Every structure is written in structure tokens, then in C-alpha cells.
């Protein structure tokens, strides 16, 4: 982690406008920032601040109305739908508040699910099994989601997000459905992943969660109001 880090994400003048009936709503208002390889960044703000809209654009789930979003030096707006799907599958791992596990699949099968949509598809269980062990669930491969606690389900979701070895891990309120003790355990896991070289961008409204990040981007009413450099971990 020493040496100069190159820009992975560069956002310039990013604007997102939604049409709601006869009313135009500006969800993002000229947002600018960069994120480098191997950074751990938290995006904070109250409801309606634009943080989830920004996360969707970074994750190539939505496109800006104006401005530039470059991922590894490439303008994302220039990519067609197939290229965007490839970016989402290969470059970005997603972790959500509500886990999004398939109830009829085992933990191992849930982790392996993205491999089926990879190019080429894979049914190699070894790496998926390694990831479950890495997140502390090495003895839970055959358990279904309803046999796991909330924290264990989130660990499965994190393992699934890593199975295609993405460059970026995006986490949207990953502790929102967890109790405080389990939240600390999940955030310590994110810290371990980051220290091993993973780039992490996390959306949260909780100061306790953002405290684990190196840098906090604070948003309000679609604008960045502060970028706080921390450089140290709470854990």
C-alpha cells in the first residue's frame, strides 16, 4: 500500500436530474471528487442528500444527466449496455443492507451465483469456499439464509460480492439491518479487506460506521459540503 496510488474513479461536474410529473428534481448538483486504488471512502448524508444516487452512478446502475464519470481512465458514458454489464460483473462488487440472498440456495451456492454470469461461466467452488472461510463461515457452506443470523447473512453477501475479484466494493448501508455488536464485526471485516488491498466505497448515515473509513465525503441537497481526510481507523 506504499507508493503513489493512481485514480480509480474521477467524477467531475456530475449532475443527475429526475422528472417527477411537471417538476424537475436535481438529485446531484455538480459533484467533484476522485477515489484512488485501495482507498476506503465513506459517503455520508441524510435522506435525500443524493448519496444513493451517487452510489448508483458509481456502480454503473444509473447514468448522470451531465458531467463526467471516469472509471480507470475510461468515460463510463461512452459504454454501451453490454460493456456496462461487463463492468458491473467484473469490476464492481455490491453489498446491500437487505443482503439479497436467494432463500433456496445454500451459503456456498449464493456466493457462487455471480460466477454463473461471468464470461466464461464457472462452477469452481474452491474460491467461493475460500471466501466463506475468509469471512468466518467455513463451517456454514450448506446452510440456507434462514439458518443464519443477520450478521452471517451479511458475511455471505460480502463473500458473494468478492467472488469475481472486483476492483471496487460498493456497500450501501451494509450495517443498517444489524445490531450494534454485529455492525462492529462487519465493519472490522471491511477493514481487514481494505488492509488486504480492496478498494471500498461505503454509503452510510451513521457516524460510527463512517469512522472506519480513511476519507468521508459528506453530502447535503445533492452537493458535497465537506471531504474529511482521516487516514486512520476507528478499530
PDB file of C-alpha atoms in Angstrom:
ATOM      1  CA  UNK A   1       0.000   0.000   0.000  1.00  0.00           C
ATOM      2  CA  UNK A   2       3.040   2.234  -0.236  1.00  0.00           C
ATOM      3  CA  UNK A   3       3.884   4.455  -3.142  1.00  0.00           C
ATOM      4  CA  UNK A   4       1.725   6.647  -5.336  1.00  0.00           C
ATOM      5  CA  UNK A   5      -1.825   5.427  -5.928  1.00  0.00           C
ATOM      6  CA  UNK A   6      -3.484   6.071  -9.274  1.00  0.00           C
ATOM      7  CA  UNK A   7      -7.010   7.410  -9.662  1.00  0.00           C
ATOM      8  CA  UNK A   8      -9.593   4.661  -9.985  1.00  0.00           C
ATOM      9  CA  UNK A   9     -12.633   6.966 -10.025  1.00  0.00           C
ATOM     10  CA  UNK A  10     -12.792  10.568 -11.186  1.00  0.00           C
ATOM     11  CA  UNK A  11     -16.073  12.460 -11.024  1.00  0.00           C
ATOM     12  CA  UNK A  12     -16.323  15.974 -12.470  1.00  0.00           C
ATOM     13  CA  UNK A  13     -19.383  18.251 -12.510  1.00  0.00           C
ATOM     14  CA  UNK A  14     -21.693  15.294 -12.013  1.00  0.00           C
ATOM     15  CA  UNK A  15     -25.379  16.205 -12.215  1.00  0.00           C
ATOM     16  CA  UNK A  16     -28.450  13.994 -12.013  1.00  0.00           C
ATOM     17  CA  UNK A  17     -31.910  15.338 -12.746  1.00  0.00           C
ATOM     18  CA  UNK A  18     -35.156  13.413 -12.364  1.00  0.00           C
ATOM     19  CA  UNK A  19     -38.513  14.371 -13.827  1.00  0.00           C
ATOM     20  CA  UNK A  20     -41.383  13.882 -11.367  1.00  0.00           C
ATOM     21  CA  UNK A  21     -44.544  14.884 -13.183  1.00  0.00           C
ATOM     22  CA  UNK A  22     -44.120  18.530 -14.157  1.00  0.00           C
ATOM     23  CA  UNK A  23     -41.333  19.031 -11.630  1.00  0.00           C
ATOM     24  CA  UNK A  24     -37.603  18.586 -12.200  1.00  0.00           C
ATOM     25  CA  UNK A  25     -35.620  17.370  -9.194  1.00  0.00           C
ATOM     26  CA  UNK A  26     -31.848  17.804  -9.040  1.00  0.00           C
ATOM     27  CA  UNK A  27     -30.533  14.833  -7.066  1.00  0.00           C
ATOM     28  CA  UNK A  28     -26.882  15.739  -7.760  1.00  0.00           C
ATOM     29  CA  UNK A  29     -25.609  19.270  -8.327  1.00  0.00           C
ATOM     30  CA  UNK A  30     -22.132  19.412  -9.832  1.00  0.00           C
ATOM     31  CA  UNK A  31     -20.298  16.804  -7.747  1.00  0.00           C
ATOM     32  CA  UNK A  32     -16.482  16.532  -7.996  1.00  0.00           C
ATOM     33  CA  UNK A  33     -14.092  14.051  -6.336  1.00  0.00           C
ATOM     34  CA  UNK A  34     -11.527  11.336  -7.017  1.00  0.00           C
ATOM     35  CA  UNK A  35     -11.009   7.954  -5.386  1.00  0.00           C
ATOM     36  CA  UNK A  36      -7.692   6.170  -5.686  1.00  0.00           C
ATOM     37  CA  UNK A  37      -6.876   2.478  -5.751  1.00  0.00           C
ATOM     38  CA  UNK A  38      -7.055   0.791  -2.335  1.00  0.00           C
ATOM     39  CA  UNK A  39      -8.860   3.673  -0.608  1.00  0.00           C
ATOM     40  CA  UNK A  40     -11.655   3.172   1.916  1.00  0.00           C
ATOM     41  CA  UNK A  41     -14.160   6.011   1.434  1.00  0.00           C
ATOM     42  CA  UNK A  42     -17.473   6.638   3.173  1.00  0.00           C
ATOM     43  CA  UNK A  43     -20.203   8.749   1.573  1.00  0.00           C
ATOM     44  CA  UNK A  44     -22.418  10.282   4.259  1.00  0.00           C
ATOM     45  CA  UNK A  45     -25.571  12.336   4.258  1.00  0.00           C
ATOM     46  CA  UNK A  46     -29.188  12.458   5.419  1.00  0.00           C
ATOM     47  CA  UNK A  47     -32.064  11.040   3.398  1.00  0.00           C
ATOM     48  CA  UNK A  48     -32.395  12.995   0.150  1.00  0.00           C
ATOM     49  CA  UNK A  49     -28.778  14.144   0.138  1.00  0.00           C
ATOM     50  CA  UNK A  50     -28.006  12.335  -3.130  1.00  0.00           C
ATOM     51  CA  UNK A  51     -25.671   9.706  -1.684  1.00  0.00           C
ATOM     52  CA  UNK A  52     -27.633   6.711  -3.013  1.00  0.00           C
ATOM     53  CA  UNK A  53     -27.992   8.346  -6.434  1.00  0.00           C
ATOM     54  CA  UNK A  54     -24.236   8.868  -6.474  1.00  0.00           C
ATOM     55  CA  UNK A  55     -23.660   5.235  -5.464  1.00  0.00           C
ATOM     56  CA  UNK A  56     -25.893   4.025  -8.300  1.00  0.00           C
ATOM     57  CA  UNK A  57     -23.910   6.057 -10.815  1.00  0.00           C
ATOM     58  CA  UNK A  58     -20.561   4.824  -9.466  1.00  0.00           C
ATOM     59  CA  UNK A  59     -21.916   1.275  -9.663  1.00  0.00           C
ATOM     60  CA  UNK A  60     -22.996   1.770 -13.304  1.00  0.00           C
ATOM     61  CA  UNK A  61     -26.633   1.172 -12.351  1.00  0.00           C
ATOM     62  CA  UNK A  62     -27.606   4.678 -13.483  1.00  0.00           C
ATOM     63  CA  UNK A  63     -26.183   7.401 -15.713  1.00  0.00           C
ATOM     64  CA  UNK A  64     -25.663  11.081 -14.896  1.00  0.00           C
ATOM     65  CA  UNK A  65     -27.620  13.810 -16.663  1.00  0.00           C
ATOM     66  CA  UNK A  66     -24.433  15.824 -17.116  1.00  0.00           C
ATOM     67  CA  UNK A  67     -20.789  15.797 -16.107  1.00  0.00           C
ATOM     68  CA  UNK A  68     -18.086  13.154 -16.302  1.00  0.00           C
ATOM     69  CA  UNK A  69     -17.553   9.828 -14.562  1.00  0.00           C
ATOM     70  CA  UNK A  70     -14.290   8.105 -15.417  1.00  0.00           C
ATOM     71  CA  UNK A  71     -13.533   4.601 -14.180  1.00  0.00           C
ATOM     72  CA  UNK A  72      -9.887   3.615 -14.599  1.00  0.00           C
ATOM     73  CA  UNK A  73      -9.473   6.428 -17.117  1.00  0.00           C
ATOM     74  CA  UNK A  74     -12.453   5.423 -19.267  1.00  0.00           C
ATOM     75  CA  UNK A  75     -15.525   7.624 -19.662  1.00  0.00           C
ATOM     76  CA  UNK A  76     -18.420   5.471 -18.462  1.00  0.00           C
ATOM     77  CA  UNK A  77     -20.991   7.411 -20.520  1.00  0.00           C
ATOM     78  CA  UNK A  78     -19.308   6.097 -23.673  1.00  0.00           C
ATOM     79  CA  UNK A  79     -20.011   2.454 -22.770  1.00  0.00           C
ATOM     80  CA  UNK A  80     -22.940   0.570 -24.285  1.00  0.00           C
ATOM     81  CA  UNK A  81     -25.229  -1.677 -22.237  1.00  0.00           C
ATOM     82  CA  UNK A  82     -23.143  -4.813 -22.795  1.00  0.00           C
ATOM     83  CA  UNK A  83     -19.974  -3.033 -21.714  1.00  0.00           C
ATOM     84  CA  UNK A  84     -21.718  -1.625 -18.633  1.00  0.00           C
ATOM     85  CA  UNK A  85     -22.925  -5.126 -17.708  1.00  0.00           C
ATOM     86  CA  UNK A  86     -19.365  -6.391 -18.037  1.00  0.00           C
ATOM     87  CA  UNK A  87     -18.101  -3.613 -15.762  1.00  0.00           C
ATOM     88  CA  UNK A  88     -20.741  -4.409 -13.136  1.00  0.00           C
ATOM     89  CA  UNK A  89     -19.917  -8.103 -13.296  1.00  0.00           C
ATOM     90  CA  UNK A  90     -16.129  -7.926 -13.330  1.00  0.00           C
ATOM     91  CA  UNK A  91     -15.098  -4.616 -11.768  1.00  0.00           C
ATOM     92  CA  UNK A  92     -17.677  -3.920  -9.055  1.00  0.00           C
ATOM     93  CA  UNK A  93     -18.960  -5.960  -6.132  1.00  0.00           C
ATOM     94  CA  UNK A  94     -22.187  -4.898  -4.393  1.00  0.00           C
ATOM     95  CA  UNK A  95     -23.189  -5.284  -0.740  1.00  0.00           C
ATOM     96  CA  UNK A  96     -26.698  -4.201   0.273  1.00  0.00           C
ATOM     97  CA  UNK A  97     -28.471  -3.518   3.555  1.00  0.00           C
ATOM     98  CA  UNK A  98     -31.005  -6.314   2.957  1.00  0.00           C
ATOM     99  CA  UNK A  99     -28.434  -8.932   1.872  1.00  0.00           C
ATOM    100  CA  UNK A 100     -30.349 -10.051  -1.298  1.00  0.00           C
ATOM    101  CA  UNK A 101     -29.577 -13.741  -0.786  1.00  0.00           C
ATOM    102  CA  UNK A 102     -31.673 -16.358  -2.569  1.00  0.00           C
ATOM    103  CA  UNK A 103     -33.540 -18.286   0.152  1.00  0.00           C
ATOM    104  CA  UNK A 104     -33.479 -21.695  -1.538  1.00  0.00           C
ATOM    105  CA  UNK A 105     -29.733 -21.680  -2.129  1.00  0.00           C
ATOM    106  CA  UNK A 106     -27.058 -22.615   0.384  1.00  0.00           C
ATOM    107  CA  UNK A 107     -24.452 -20.107   1.514  1.00  0.00           C
ATOM    108  CA  UNK A 108     -21.956 -21.610  -0.937  1.00  0.00           C
ATOM    109  CA  UNK A 109     -24.453 -21.529  -3.818  1.00  0.00           C
ATOM    110  CA  UNK A 110     -25.295 -17.884  -3.067  1.00  0.00           C
ATOM    111  CA  UNK A 111     -21.609 -16.956  -3.124  1.00  0.00           C
ATOM    112  CA  UNK A 112     -21.129 -18.785  -6.425  1.00  0.00           C
ATOM    113  CA  UNK A 113     -24.108 -17.134  -8.136  1.00  0.00           C
ATOM    114  CA  UNK A 114     -22.124 -14.321  -9.856  1.00  0.00           C
ATOM    115  CA  UNK A 115     -19.775 -16.930 -11.347  1.00  0.00           C
ATOM    116  CA  UNK A 116     -22.658 -18.272 -13.427  1.00  0.00           C
ATOM    117  CA  UNK A 117     -22.973 -14.884 -15.140  1.00  0.00           C
ATOM    118  CA  UNK A 118     -19.252 -14.405 -15.635  1.00  0.00           C
ATOM    119  CA  UNK A 119     -17.553 -14.679 -19.024  1.00  0.00           C
ATOM    120  CA  UNK A 120     -16.869 -17.544 -19.279  1.00  0.00           C
ATOM    121  CA  UNK A 121     -19.200 -19.001 -16.635  1.00  0.00           C
ATOM    122  CA  UNK A 122     -17.597 -21.010 -13.853  1.00  0.00           C
ATOM    123  CA  UNK A 123     -18.738 -23.700 -11.434  1.00  0.00           C
ATOM    124  CA  UNK A 124     -15.481 -23.848  -9.494  1.00  0.00           C
ATOM    125  CA  UNK A 125     -16.384 -23.995  -5.825  1.00  0.00           C
ATOM    126  CA  UNK A 126     -12.842 -23.669  -4.477  1.00  0.00           C
ATOM    127  CA  UNK A 127     -12.551 -19.891  -4.438  1.00  0.00           C
ATOM    128  CA  UNK A 128     -16.125 -19.446  -3.177  1.00  0.00           C
ATOM    129  CA  UNK A 129     -15.338 -21.860  -0.349  1.00  0.00           C
ATOM    130  CA  UNK A 130     -12.124 -19.953   0.394  1.00  0.00           C
ATOM    131  CA  UNK A 131     -14.091 -16.696   0.635  1.00  0.00           C
ATOM    132  CA  UNK A 132     -16.616 -18.199   3.056  1.00  0.00           C
ATOM    133  CA  UNK A 133     -13.727 -19.304   5.236  1.00  0.00           C
ATOM    134  CA  UNK A 134     -12.203 -15.840   4.943  1.00  0.00           C
ATOM    135  CA  UNK A 135     -15.382 -14.190   6.267  1.00  0.00           C
ATOM    136  CA  UNK A 136     -15.640 -16.684   9.119  1.00  0.00           C
ATOM    137  CA  UNK A 137     -18.257 -19.062   7.705  1.00  0.00           C
ATOM    138  CA  UNK A 138     -16.098 -22.015   6.719  1.00  0.00           C
ATOM    139  CA  UNK A 139     -18.439 -24.421   8.510  1.00  0.00           C
ATOM    140  CA  UNK A 140     -21.655 -22.886   7.171  1.00  0.00           C
ATOM    141  CA  UNK A 141     -21.362 -23.640   3.431  1.00  0.00           C
ATOM    142  CA  UNK A 142     -24.508 -25.794   3.347  1.00  0.00           C
ATOM    143  CA  UNK A 143     -26.684 -23.542   5.489  1.00  0.00           C
ATOM    144  CA  UNK A 144     -29.527 -21.649   3.838  1.00  0.00           C
ATOM    145  CA  UNK A 145     -30.150 -17.974   4.688  1.00  0.00           C
ATOM    146  CA  UNK A 146     -32.962 -18.789   7.152  1.00  0.00           C
ATOM    147  CA  UNK A 147     -30.465 -20.895   9.103  1.00  0.00           C
ATOM    148  CA  UNK A 148     -28.061 -17.979   9.502  1.00  0.00           C
ATOM    149  CA  UNK A 149     -28.074 -14.877  11.701  1.00  0.00           C
ATOM    150  CA  UNK A 150     -28.250 -11.391  10.182  1.00  0.00           C
ATOM    151  CA  UNK A 151     -24.516 -10.925  10.576  1.00  0.00           C
ATOM    152  CA  UNK A 152     -23.807 -14.303   8.980  1.00  0.00           C
ATOM    153  CA  UNK A 153     -26.077 -13.469   6.046  1.00  0.00           C
ATOM    154  CA  UNK A 154     -24.214 -10.202   5.524  1.00  0.00           C
ATOM    155  CA  UNK A 155     -20.924 -12.133   5.591  1.00  0.00           C
ATOM    156  CA  UNK A 156     -22.286 -14.420   2.863  1.00  0.00           C
ATOM    157  CA  UNK A 157     -23.276 -11.325   0.869  1.00  0.00           C
ATOM    158  CA  UNK A 158     -19.762  -9.891   1.273  1.00  0.00           C
ATOM    159  CA  UNK A 159     -18.198 -13.161   0.138  1.00  0.00           C
ATOM    160  CA  UNK A 160     -20.532 -13.169  -2.878  1.00  0.00           C
ATOM    161  CA  UNK A 161     -19.531  -9.596  -3.733  1.00  0.00           C
ATOM    162  CA  UNK A 162     -15.867 -10.661  -3.836  1.00  0.00           C
ATOM    163  CA  UNK A 163     -16.172 -13.887  -5.813  1.00  0.00           C
ATOM    164  CA  UNK A 164     -15.438 -12.248  -9.207  1.00  0.00           C
ATOM    165  CA  UNK A 165     -12.422 -10.467  -7.664  1.00  0.00           C
ATOM    166  CA  UNK A 166     -13.802  -6.945  -8.285  1.00  0.00           C
ATOM    167  CA  UNK A 167     -11.593  -3.876  -8.213  1.00  0.00           C
ATOM    168  CA  UNK A 168     -14.228  -1.925  -6.245  1.00  0.00           C
ATOM    169  CA  UNK A 169     -16.528  -2.998  -3.432  1.00  0.00           C
ATOM    170  CA  UNK A 170     -19.649  -0.823  -3.074  1.00  0.00           C
ATOM    171  CA  UNK A 171     -21.566  -1.164   0.185  1.00  0.00           C
ATOM    172  CA  UNK A 172     -24.929   0.581   0.619  1.00  0.00           C
ATOM    173  CA  UNK A 173     -25.850   0.873   4.330  1.00  0.00           C
ATOM    174  CA  UNK A 174     -24.316  -2.577   4.983  1.00  0.00           C
ATOM    175  CA  UNK A 175     -24.969  -2.457   8.746  1.00  0.00           C
ATOM    176  CA  UNK A 176     -28.448  -0.924   8.573  1.00  0.00           C
ATOM    177  CA  UNK A 177     -30.231  -4.204   9.417  1.00  0.00           C
ATOM    178  CA  UNK A 178     -27.761  -5.321  12.097  1.00  0.00           C
ATOM    179  CA  UNK A 179     -27.426  -4.770  15.841  1.00  0.00           C
ATOM    180  CA  UNK A 180     -24.540  -2.679  17.158  1.00  0.00           C
ATOM    181  CA  UNK A 181     -22.273  -5.611  18.108  1.00  0.00           C
ATOM    182  CA  UNK A 182     -22.726  -7.305  14.733  1.00  0.00           C
ATOM    183  CA  UNK A 183     -22.220  -3.967  12.967  1.00  0.00           C
ATOM    184  CA  UNK A 184     -18.793  -3.641  14.581  1.00  0.00           C
ATOM    185  CA  UNK A 185     -17.902  -7.169  13.438  1.00  0.00           C
ATOM    186  CA  UNK A 186     -18.937  -6.401   9.849  1.00  0.00           C
ATOM    187  CA  UNK A 187     -17.019  -3.118   9.811  1.00  0.00           C
ATOM    188  CA  UNK A 188     -13.931  -4.869  11.168  1.00  0.00           C
ATOM    189  CA  UNK A 189     -14.280  -7.322   8.275  1.00  0.00           C
ATOM    190  CA  UNK A 190     -14.413  -4.423   5.798  1.00  0.00           C
ATOM    191  CA  UNK A 191     -11.282  -3.007   7.425  1.00  0.00           C
ATOM    192  CA  UNK A 192      -9.485  -6.352   7.024  1.00  0.00           C
ATOM    193  CA  UNK A 193     -10.494  -6.480   3.353  1.00  0.00           C
ATOM    194  CA  UNK A 194      -9.233  -2.943   2.800  1.00  0.00           C
ATOM    195  CA  UNK A 195      -5.915  -3.626   4.502  1.00  0.00           C
ATOM    196  CA  UNK A 196      -5.545  -6.608   2.150  1.00  0.00           C
ATOM    197  CA  UNK A 197      -5.824  -4.207  -0.806  1.00  0.00           C
ATOM    198  CA  UNK A 198      -9.544  -3.905  -1.549  1.00  0.00           C
ATOM    199  CA  UNK A 199     -10.968  -0.537  -2.648  1.00  0.00           C
ATOM    200  CA  UNK A 200     -14.164   0.101  -0.662  1.00  0.00           C
ATOM    201  CA  UNK A 201     -16.817   2.801  -1.105  1.00  0.00           C
ATOM    202  CA  UNK A 202     -19.483   2.739   1.574  1.00  0.00           C
ATOM    203  CA  UNK A 203     -22.718   4.717   1.837  1.00  0.00           C
ATOM    204  CA  UNK A 204     -23.988   5.339   5.359  1.00  0.00           C
ATOM    205  CA  UNK A 205     -25.798   7.840   7.548  1.00  0.00           C
ATOM    206  CA  UNK A 206     -24.079   6.588  10.717  1.00  0.00           C
ATOM    207  CA  UNK A 207     -21.007   8.359  12.094  1.00  0.00           C
ATOM    208  CA  UNK A 208     -19.898   5.151  13.850  1.00  0.00           C
ATOM    209  CA  UNK A 209     -19.745   3.353  10.511  1.00  0.00           C
ATOM    210  CA  UNK A 210     -18.069   6.193   8.622  1.00  0.00           C
ATOM    211  CA  UNK A 211     -15.371   6.319  11.310  1.00  0.00           C
ATOM    212  CA  UNK A 212     -13.784   3.198   9.830  1.00  0.00           C
ATOM    213  CA  UNK A 213     -13.062   4.930   6.513  1.00  0.00           C
ATOM    214  CA  UNK A 214      -9.915   6.834   5.555  1.00  0.00           C
ATOM    215  CA  UNK A 215     -11.968   9.592   3.980  1.00  0.00           C
ATOM    216  CA  UNK A 216     -15.542  10.796   4.460  1.00  0.00           C
ATOM    217  CA  UNK A 217     -17.445  12.613   1.695  1.00  0.00           C
ATOM    218  CA  UNK A 218     -20.336  14.489   3.329  1.00  0.00           C
ATOM    219  CA  UNK A 219     -23.333  15.392   1.169  1.00  0.00           C
ATOM    220  CA  UNK A 220     -26.420  17.553   1.553  1.00  0.00           C
ATOM    221  CA  UNK A 221     -29.066  18.509  -1.021  1.00  0.00           C
ATOM    222  CA  UNK A 222     -27.130  16.896  -3.874  1.00  0.00           C
ATOM    223  CA  UNK A 223     -23.846  18.662  -3.145  1.00  0.00           C
ATOM    224  CA  UNK A 224     -20.620  17.782  -1.385  1.00  0.00           C
ATOM    225  CA  UNK A 225     -20.355  20.012   1.673  1.00  0.00           C
ATOM    226  CA  UNK A 226     -17.163  18.561   3.129  1.00  0.00           C
ATOM    227  CA  UNK A 227     -14.466  15.990   2.408  1.00  0.00           C
ATOM    228  CA  UNK A 228     -12.892  14.870   5.663  1.00  0.00           C
ATOM    229  CA  UNK A 229      -9.480  13.237   5.482  1.00  0.00           C
ATOM    230  CA  UNK A 230      -8.982  10.802   8.332  1.00  0.00           C
ATOM    231  CA  UNK A 231      -6.248   8.400   7.283  1.00  0.00           C
ATOM    232  CA  UNK A 232      -6.714   6.299  10.422  1.00  0.00           C
ATOM    233  CA  UNK A 233      -9.194   3.686  11.544  1.00  0.00           C
ATOM    234  CA  UNK A 234     -11.529   3.672  14.495  1.00  0.00           C
ATOM    235  CA  UNK A 235     -10.955  -0.045  15.026  1.00  0.00           C
TER     236      UNK A 235
END
